[in-house]
PDB file of C-alpha atoms in Angstrom:
ATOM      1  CA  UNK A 809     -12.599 -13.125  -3.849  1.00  0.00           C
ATOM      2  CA  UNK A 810     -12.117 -13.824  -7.871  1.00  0.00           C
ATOM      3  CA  UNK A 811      -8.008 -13.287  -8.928  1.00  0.00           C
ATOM      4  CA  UNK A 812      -6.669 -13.383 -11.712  1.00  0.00           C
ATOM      5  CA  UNK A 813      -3.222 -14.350 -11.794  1.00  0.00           C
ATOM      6  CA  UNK A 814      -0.130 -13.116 -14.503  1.00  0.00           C
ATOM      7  CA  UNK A 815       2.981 -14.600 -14.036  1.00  0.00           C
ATOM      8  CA  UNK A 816       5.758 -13.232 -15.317  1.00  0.00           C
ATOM      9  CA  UNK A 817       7.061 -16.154 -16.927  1.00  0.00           C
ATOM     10  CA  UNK A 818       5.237 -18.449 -19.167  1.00  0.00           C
ATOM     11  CA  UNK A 819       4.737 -21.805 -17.798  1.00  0.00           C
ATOM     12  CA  UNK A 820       6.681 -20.648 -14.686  1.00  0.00           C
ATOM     13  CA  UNK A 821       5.843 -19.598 -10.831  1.00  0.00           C
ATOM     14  CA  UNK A 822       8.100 -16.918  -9.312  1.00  0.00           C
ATOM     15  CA  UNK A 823       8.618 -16.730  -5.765  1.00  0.00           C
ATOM     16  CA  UNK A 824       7.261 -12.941  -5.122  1.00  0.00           C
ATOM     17  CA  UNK A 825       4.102 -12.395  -5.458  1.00  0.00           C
ATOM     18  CA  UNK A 826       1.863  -8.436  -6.165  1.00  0.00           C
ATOM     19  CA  UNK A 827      -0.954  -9.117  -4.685  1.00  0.00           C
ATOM     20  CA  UNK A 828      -3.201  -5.727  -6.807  1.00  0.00           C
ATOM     21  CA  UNK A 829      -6.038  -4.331  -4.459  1.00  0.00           C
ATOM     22  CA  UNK A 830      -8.207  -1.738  -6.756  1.00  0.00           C
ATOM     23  CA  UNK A 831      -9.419   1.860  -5.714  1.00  0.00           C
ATOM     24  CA  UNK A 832     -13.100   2.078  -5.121  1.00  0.00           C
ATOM     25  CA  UNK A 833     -14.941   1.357  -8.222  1.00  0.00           C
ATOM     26  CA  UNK A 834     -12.699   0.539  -9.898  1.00  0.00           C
ATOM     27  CA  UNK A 835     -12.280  -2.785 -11.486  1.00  0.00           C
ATOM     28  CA  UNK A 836      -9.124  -5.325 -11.240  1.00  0.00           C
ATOM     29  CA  UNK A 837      -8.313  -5.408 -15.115  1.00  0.00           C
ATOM     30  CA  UNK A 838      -7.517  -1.761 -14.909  1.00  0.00           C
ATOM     31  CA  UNK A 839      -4.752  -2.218 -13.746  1.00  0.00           C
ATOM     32  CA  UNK A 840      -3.705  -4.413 -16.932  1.00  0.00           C
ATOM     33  CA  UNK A 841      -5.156  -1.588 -19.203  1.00  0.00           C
ATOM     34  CA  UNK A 842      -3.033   1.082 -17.191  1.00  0.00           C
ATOM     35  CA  UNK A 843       0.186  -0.466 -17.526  1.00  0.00           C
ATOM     36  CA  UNK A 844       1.287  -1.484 -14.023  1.00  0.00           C
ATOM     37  CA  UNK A 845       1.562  -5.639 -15.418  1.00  0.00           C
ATOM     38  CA  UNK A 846       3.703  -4.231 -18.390  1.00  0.00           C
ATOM     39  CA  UNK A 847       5.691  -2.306 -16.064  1.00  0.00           C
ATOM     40  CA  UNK A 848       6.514  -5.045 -14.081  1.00  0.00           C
ATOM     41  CA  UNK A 849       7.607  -7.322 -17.128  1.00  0.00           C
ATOM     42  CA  UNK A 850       9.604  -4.467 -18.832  1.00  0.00           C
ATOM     43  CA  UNK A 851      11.857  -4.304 -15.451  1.00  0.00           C
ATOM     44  CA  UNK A 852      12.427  -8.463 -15.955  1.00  0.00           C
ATOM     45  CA  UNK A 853      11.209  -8.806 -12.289  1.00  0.00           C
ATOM     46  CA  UNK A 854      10.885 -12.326 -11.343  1.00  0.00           C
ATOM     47  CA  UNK A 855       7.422 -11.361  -9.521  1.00  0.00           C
ATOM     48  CA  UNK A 856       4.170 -12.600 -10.593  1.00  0.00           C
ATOM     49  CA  UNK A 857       1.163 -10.467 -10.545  1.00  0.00           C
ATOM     50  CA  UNK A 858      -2.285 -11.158  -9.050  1.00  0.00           C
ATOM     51  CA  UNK A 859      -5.285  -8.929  -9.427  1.00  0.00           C
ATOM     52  CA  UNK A 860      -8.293  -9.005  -6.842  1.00  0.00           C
ATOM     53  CA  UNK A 861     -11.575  -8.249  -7.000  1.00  0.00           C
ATOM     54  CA  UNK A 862     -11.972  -6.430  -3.944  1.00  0.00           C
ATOM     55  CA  UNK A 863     -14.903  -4.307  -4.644  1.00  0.00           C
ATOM     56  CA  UNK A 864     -15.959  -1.870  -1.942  1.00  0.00           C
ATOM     57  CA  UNK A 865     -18.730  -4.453  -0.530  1.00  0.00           C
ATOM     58  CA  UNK A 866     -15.772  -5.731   1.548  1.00  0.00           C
ATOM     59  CA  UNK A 867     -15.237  -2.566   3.100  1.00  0.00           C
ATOM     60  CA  UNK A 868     -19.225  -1.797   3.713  1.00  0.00           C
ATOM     61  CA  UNK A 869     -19.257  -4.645   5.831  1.00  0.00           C
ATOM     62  CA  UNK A 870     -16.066  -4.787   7.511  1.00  0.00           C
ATOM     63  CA  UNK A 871     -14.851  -8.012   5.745  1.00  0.00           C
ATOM     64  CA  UNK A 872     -11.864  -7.067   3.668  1.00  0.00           C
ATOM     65  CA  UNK A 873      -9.077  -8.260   6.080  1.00  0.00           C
ATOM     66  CA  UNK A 874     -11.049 -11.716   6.332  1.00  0.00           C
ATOM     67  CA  UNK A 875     -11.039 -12.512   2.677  1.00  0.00           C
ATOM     68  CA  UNK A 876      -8.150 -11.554   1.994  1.00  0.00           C
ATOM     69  CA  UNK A 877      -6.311 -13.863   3.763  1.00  0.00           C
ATOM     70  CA  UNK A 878      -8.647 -16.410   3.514  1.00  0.00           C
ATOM     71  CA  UNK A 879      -8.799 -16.440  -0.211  1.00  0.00           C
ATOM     72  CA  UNK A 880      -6.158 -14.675  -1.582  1.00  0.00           C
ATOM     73  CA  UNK A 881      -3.051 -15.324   1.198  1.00  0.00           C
ATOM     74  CA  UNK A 882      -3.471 -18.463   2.547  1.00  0.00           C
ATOM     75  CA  UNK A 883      -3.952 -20.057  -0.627  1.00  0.00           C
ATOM     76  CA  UNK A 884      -0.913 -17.790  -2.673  1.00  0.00           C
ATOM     77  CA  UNK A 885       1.727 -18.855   0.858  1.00  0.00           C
ATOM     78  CA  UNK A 886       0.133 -23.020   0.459  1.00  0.00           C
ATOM     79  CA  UNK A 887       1.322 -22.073  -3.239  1.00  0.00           C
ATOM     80  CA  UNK A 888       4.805 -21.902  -2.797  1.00  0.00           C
ATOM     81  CA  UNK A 889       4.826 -18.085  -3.031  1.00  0.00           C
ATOM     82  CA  UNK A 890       8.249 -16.953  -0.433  1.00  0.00           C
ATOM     83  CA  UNK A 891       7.290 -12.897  -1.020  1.00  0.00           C
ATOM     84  CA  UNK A 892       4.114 -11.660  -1.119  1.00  0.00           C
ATOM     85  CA  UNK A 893       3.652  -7.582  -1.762  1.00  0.00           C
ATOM     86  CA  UNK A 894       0.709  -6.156  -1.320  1.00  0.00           C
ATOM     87  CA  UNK A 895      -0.073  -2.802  -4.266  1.00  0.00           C
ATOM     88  CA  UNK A 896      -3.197  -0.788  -3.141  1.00  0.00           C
ATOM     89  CA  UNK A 897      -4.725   2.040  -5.290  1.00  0.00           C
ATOM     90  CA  UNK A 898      -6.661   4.669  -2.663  1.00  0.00           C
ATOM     91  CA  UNK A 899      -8.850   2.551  -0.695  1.00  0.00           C
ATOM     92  CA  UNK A 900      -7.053  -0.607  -1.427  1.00  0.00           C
ATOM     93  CA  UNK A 901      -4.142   1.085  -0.158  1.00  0.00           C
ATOM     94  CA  UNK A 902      -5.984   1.154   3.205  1.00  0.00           C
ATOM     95  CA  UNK A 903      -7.369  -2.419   2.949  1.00  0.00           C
ATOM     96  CA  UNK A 904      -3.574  -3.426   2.896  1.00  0.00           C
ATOM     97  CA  UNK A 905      -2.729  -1.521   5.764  1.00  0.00           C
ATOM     98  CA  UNK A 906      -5.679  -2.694   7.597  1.00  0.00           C
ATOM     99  CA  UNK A 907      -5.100  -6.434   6.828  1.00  0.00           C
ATOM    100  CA  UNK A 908      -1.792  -5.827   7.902  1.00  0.00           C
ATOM    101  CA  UNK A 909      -3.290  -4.651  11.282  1.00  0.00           C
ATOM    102  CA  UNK A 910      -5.699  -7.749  11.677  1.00  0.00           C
ATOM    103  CA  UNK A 911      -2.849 -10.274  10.309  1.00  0.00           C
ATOM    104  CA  UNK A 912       0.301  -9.018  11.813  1.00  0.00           C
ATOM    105  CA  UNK A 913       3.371  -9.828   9.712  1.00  0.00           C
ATOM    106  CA  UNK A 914       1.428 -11.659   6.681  1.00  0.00           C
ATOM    107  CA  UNK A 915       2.560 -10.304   4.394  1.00  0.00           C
ATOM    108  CA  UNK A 916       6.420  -9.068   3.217  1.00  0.00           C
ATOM    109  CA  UNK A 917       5.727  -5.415   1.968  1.00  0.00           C
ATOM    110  CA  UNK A 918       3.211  -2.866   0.856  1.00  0.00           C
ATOM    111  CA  UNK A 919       3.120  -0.286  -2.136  1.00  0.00           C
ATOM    112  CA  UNK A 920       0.561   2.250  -0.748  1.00  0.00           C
ATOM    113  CA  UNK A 921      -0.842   4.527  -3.947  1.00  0.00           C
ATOM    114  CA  UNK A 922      -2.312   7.473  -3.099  1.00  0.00           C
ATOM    115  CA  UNK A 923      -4.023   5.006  -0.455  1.00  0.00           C
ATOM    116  CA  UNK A 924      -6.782   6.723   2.148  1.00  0.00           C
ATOM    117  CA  UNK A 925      -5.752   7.047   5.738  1.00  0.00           C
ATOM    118  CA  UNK A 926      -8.477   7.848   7.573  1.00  0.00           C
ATOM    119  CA  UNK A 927     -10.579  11.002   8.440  1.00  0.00           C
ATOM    120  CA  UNK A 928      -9.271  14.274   7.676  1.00  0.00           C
ATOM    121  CA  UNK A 929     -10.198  15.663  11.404  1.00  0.00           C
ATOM    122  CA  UNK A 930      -8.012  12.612  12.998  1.00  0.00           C
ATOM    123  CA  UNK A 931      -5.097  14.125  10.265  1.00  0.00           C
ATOM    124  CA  UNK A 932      -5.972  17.536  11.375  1.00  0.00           C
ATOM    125  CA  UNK A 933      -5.503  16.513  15.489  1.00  0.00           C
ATOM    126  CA  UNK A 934      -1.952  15.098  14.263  1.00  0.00           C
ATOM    127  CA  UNK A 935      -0.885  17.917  12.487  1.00  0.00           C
ATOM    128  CA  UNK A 936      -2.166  20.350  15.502  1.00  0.00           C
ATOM    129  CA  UNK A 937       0.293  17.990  17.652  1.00  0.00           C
ATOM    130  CA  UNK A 938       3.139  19.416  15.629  1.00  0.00           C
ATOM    131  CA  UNK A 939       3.393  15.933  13.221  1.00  0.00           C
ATOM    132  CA  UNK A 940       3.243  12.257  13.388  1.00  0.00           C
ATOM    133  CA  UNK A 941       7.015  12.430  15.772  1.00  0.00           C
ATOM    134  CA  UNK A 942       5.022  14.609  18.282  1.00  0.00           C
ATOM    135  CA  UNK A 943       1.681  13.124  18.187  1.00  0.00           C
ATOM    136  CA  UNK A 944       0.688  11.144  21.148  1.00  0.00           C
ATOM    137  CA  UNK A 945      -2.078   8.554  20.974  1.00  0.00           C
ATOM    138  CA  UNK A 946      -4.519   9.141  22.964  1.00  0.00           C
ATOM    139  CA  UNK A 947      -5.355   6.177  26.252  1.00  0.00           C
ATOM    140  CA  UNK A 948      -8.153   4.863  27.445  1.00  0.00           C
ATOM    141  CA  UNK A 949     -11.723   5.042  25.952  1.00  0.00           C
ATOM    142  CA  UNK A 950     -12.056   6.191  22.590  1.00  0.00           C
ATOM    143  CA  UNK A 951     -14.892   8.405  20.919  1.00  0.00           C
ATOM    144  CA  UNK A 952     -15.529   6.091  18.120  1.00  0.00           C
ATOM    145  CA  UNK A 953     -14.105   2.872  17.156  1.00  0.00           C
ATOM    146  CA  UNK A 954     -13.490   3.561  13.969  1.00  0.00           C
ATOM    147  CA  UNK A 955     -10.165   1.757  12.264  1.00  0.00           C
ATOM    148  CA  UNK A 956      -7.635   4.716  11.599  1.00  0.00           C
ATOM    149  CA  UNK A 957      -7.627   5.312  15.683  1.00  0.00           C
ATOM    150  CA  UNK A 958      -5.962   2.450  14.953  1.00  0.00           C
ATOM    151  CA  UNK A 959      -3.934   2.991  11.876  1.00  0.00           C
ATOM    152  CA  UNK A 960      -1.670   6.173  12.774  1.00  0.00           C
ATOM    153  CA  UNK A 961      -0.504   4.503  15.920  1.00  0.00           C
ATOM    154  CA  UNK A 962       0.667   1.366  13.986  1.00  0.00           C
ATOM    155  CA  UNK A 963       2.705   3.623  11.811  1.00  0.00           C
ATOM    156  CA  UNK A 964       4.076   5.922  14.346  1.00  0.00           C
ATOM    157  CA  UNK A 965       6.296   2.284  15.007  1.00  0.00           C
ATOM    158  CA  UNK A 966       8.120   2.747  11.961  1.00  0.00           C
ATOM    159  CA  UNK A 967       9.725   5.797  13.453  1.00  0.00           C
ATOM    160  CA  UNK A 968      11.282   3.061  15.828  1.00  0.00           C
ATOM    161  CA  UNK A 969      14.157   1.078  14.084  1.00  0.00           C
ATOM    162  CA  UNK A 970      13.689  -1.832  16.021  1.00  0.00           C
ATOM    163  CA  UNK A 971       9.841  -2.278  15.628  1.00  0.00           C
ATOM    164  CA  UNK A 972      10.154  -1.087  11.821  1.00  0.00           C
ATOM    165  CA  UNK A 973      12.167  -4.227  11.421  1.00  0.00           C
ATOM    166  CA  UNK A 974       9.128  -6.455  12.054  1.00  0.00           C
ATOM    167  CA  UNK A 975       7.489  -4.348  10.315  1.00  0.00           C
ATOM    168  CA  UNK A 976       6.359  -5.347   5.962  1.00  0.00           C
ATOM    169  CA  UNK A 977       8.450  -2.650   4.267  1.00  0.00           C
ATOM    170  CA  UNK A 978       5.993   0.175   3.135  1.00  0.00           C
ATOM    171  CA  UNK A 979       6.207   2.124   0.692  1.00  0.00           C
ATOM    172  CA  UNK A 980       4.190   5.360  -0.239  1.00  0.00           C
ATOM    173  CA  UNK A 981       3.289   7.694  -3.307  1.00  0.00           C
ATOM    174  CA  UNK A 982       0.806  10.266  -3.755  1.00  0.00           C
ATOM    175  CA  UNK A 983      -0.025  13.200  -6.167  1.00  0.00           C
ATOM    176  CA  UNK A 984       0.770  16.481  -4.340  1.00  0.00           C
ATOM    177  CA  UNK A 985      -2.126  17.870  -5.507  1.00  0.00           C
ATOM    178  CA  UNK A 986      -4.153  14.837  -3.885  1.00  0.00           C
ATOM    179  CA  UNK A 987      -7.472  15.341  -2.336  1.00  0.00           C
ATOM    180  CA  UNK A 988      -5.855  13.275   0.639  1.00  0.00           C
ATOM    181  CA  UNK A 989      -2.147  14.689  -0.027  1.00  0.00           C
ATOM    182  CA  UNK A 990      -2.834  16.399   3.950  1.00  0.00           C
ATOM    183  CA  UNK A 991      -2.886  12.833   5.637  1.00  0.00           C
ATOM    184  CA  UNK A 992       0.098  11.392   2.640  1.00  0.00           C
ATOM    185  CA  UNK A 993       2.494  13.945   4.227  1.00  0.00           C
ATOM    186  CA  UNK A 994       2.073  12.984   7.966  1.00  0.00           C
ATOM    187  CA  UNK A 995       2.529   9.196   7.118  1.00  0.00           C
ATOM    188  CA  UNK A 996       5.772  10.456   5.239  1.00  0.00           C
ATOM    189  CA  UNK A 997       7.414  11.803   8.515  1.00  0.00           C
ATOM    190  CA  UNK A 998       6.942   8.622   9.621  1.00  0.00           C
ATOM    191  CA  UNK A 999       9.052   6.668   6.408  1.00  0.00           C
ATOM    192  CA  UNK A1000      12.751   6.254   5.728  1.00  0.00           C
ATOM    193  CA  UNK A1001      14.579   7.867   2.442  1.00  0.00           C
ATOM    194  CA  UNK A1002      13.795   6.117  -0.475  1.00  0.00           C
ATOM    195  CA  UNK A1003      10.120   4.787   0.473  1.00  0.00           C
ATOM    196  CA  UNK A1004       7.764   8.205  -0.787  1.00  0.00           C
ATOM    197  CA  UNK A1005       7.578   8.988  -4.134  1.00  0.00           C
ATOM    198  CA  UNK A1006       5.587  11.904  -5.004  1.00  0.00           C
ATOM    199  CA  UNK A1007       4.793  13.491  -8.099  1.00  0.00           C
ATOM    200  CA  UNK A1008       2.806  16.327  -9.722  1.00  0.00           C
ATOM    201  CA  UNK A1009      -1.397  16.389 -10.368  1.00  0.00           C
ATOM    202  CA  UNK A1010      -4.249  14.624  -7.980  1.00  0.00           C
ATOM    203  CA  UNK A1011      -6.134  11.429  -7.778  1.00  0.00           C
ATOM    204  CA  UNK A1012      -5.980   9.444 -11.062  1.00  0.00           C
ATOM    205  CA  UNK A1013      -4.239   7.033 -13.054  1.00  0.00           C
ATOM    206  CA  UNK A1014      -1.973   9.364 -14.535  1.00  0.00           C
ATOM    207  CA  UNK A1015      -0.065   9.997 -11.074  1.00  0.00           C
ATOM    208  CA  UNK A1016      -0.412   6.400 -10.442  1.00  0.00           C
ATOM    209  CA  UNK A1017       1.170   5.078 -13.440  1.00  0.00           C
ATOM    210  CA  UNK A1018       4.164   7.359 -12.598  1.00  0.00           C
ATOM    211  CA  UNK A1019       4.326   6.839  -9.285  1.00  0.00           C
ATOM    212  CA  UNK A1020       4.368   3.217 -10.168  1.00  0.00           C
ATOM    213  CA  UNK A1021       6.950   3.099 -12.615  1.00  0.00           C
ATOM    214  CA  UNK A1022       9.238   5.280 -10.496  1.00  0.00           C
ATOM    215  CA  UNK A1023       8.710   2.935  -7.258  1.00  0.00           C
ATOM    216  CA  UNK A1024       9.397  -0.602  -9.179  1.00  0.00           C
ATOM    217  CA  UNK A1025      13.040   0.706 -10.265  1.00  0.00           C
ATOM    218  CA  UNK A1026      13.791   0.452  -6.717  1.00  0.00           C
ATOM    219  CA  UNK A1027      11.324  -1.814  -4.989  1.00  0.00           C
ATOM    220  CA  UNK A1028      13.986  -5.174  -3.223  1.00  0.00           C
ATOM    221  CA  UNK A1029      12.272  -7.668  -6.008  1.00  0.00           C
ATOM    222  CA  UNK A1030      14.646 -10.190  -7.748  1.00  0.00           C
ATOM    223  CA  UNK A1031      15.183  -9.838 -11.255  1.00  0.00           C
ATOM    224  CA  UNK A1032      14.446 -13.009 -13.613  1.00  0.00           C
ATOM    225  CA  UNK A1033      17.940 -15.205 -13.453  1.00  0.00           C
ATOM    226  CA  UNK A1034      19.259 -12.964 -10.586  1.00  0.00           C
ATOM    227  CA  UNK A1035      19.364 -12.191  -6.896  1.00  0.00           C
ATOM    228  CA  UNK A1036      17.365  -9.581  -5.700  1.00  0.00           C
ATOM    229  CA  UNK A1037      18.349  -6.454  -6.708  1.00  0.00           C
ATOM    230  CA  UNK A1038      20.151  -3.770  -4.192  1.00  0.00           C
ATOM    231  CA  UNK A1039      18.575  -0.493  -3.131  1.00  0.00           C
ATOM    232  CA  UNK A1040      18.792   1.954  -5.564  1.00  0.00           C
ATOM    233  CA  UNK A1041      21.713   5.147  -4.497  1.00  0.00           C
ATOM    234  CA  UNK A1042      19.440   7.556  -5.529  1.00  0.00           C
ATOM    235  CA  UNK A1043      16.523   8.431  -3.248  1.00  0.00           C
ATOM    236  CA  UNK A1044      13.441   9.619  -4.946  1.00  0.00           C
ATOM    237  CA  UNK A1045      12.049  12.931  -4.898  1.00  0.00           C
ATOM    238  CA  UNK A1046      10.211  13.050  -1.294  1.00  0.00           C
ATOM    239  CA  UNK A1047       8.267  15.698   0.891  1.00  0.00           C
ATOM    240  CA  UNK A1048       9.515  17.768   3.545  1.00  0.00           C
ATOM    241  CA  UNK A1049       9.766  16.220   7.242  1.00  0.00           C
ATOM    242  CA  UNK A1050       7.437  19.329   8.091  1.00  0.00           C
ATOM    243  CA  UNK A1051       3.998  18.203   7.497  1.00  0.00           C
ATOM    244  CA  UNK A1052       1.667  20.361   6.020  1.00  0.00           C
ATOM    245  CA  UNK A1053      -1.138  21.183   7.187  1.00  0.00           C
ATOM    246  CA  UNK A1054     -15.433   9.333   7.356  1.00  0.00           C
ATOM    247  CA  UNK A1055     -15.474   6.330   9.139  1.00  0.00           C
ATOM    248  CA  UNK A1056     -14.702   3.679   6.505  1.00  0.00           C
ATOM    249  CA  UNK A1057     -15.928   6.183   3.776  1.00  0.00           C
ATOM    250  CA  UNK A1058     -15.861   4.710   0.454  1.00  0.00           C
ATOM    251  CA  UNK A1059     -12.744   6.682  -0.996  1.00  0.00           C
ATOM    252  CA  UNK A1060     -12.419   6.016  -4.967  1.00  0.00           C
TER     253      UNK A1060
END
């Protein structure tokens, strides 16, 4: 995978590390052009930023979660990096959640944006079940083996204190108008005040570049010169606890 790597210091390696995954499609530099590196530098965080190219060829053939720890983990932890984040637009929101699946505890936290979650019928069976408390994974053989029979049982542990502990801290924001805002909700049962951040409008850069801004005022990154900073007092805006209600399909 090809990274491109801007610190946020001159001549000077932090010790957290955003690790950028792109939506489908879309290319790594965007996130430059949309203003998620300025963001980061306007706060004064002492994180450095890397962006991936992670096109969608890694998801076609199942090798996301490889590469990325061979060539962009690995390597940033042999760095020196103590922190590593992980920042996912759509379906490089899911490739962090999924490498968090293959690589257990690799990373320190996740910043899921407007990330895909999975089929909409597997949402659909949740949501039936009265919500992501009441669902019950299924046992034994499964109809498919596809990865989000996977997913929604790993996050039905962060309604568990003690496994969320082990857990990378994950945070969530979506457009409430999103094309998969259905699926956002259910994971948002599952999250603790102060880690979903919604706002108005759909899929684009617009809601991300909000989202973005409004999550890095309270993500637990240090500040240049200081300790990391303390949770913010003021939860975000977040949905209700009531939910509302492809295979690895290329998501943009």
């Amino acid at each position: 995978m090809i990274t491109h790597l801007k610190p946020a210091k001159d001549n000077e390696r932090s010790e957290t590390l955003l690790v950028f995954l792109p939506g489908a499609y879309l290319k790594p530099d965007e996130f430059e052009r949309e203003g998620f590196i300025s963001a980061v530098r306007e706060r004064h965080l002492a994180a450095d930023s890397l962006l991936v190219d992670a096109d969608v060829s890694y998801y076609y053939d199942q090798t996301l979660s490889e590469r990325l720890h061979a060539d962009v983990i690995e390597p940033q932890r042999a760095k020196g990096y103590k922190s590593i984040w992980l920042v996912g637009i759509s379906i490089g929101g899911f490739g962090a959640l999924i490498h968090e699946l293959s690589r257990p505890g690799s990373v320190d936290g996740i910043v899921a944006l407007a990330p895909y979650l999975g089929r909409r019928v597997l949402g659909a069976e949740i949501l039936k079940a009265g919500g992501l408390r009441a669902w019950q994974a299924p046992t034994g053989p499964q109809p498919d083996e596809e990865v989000d029979r996977k997913l929604w049982p790993w996050f039905k542990q962060y309604l568990e204190p003690q496994q969320a502990q082990r857990l990378p801290k994950l945070y969530l924001g979506f457009g409430l108008d999103d094309r998969f805002a259905s699926n956002h909700k259910l994971l948002a049962d599952a999250l603790p005040e102060g880690r979903v951040f919604t706002t108005e409008g759909g899929h684009d850069w617009p809601q991300w570049r909000q989202l973005w801004r409004n999550m890095l005022d309270v993500l637990p990154v240090p500040s240049l010169g200081r300790s990391p900073r303390p949770a913010a007092r003021r939860a975000p805006a977040r949905v209700s606890r009531v939910p509302s209600a492809t295979s690895w399909a290329i998501a943009a």
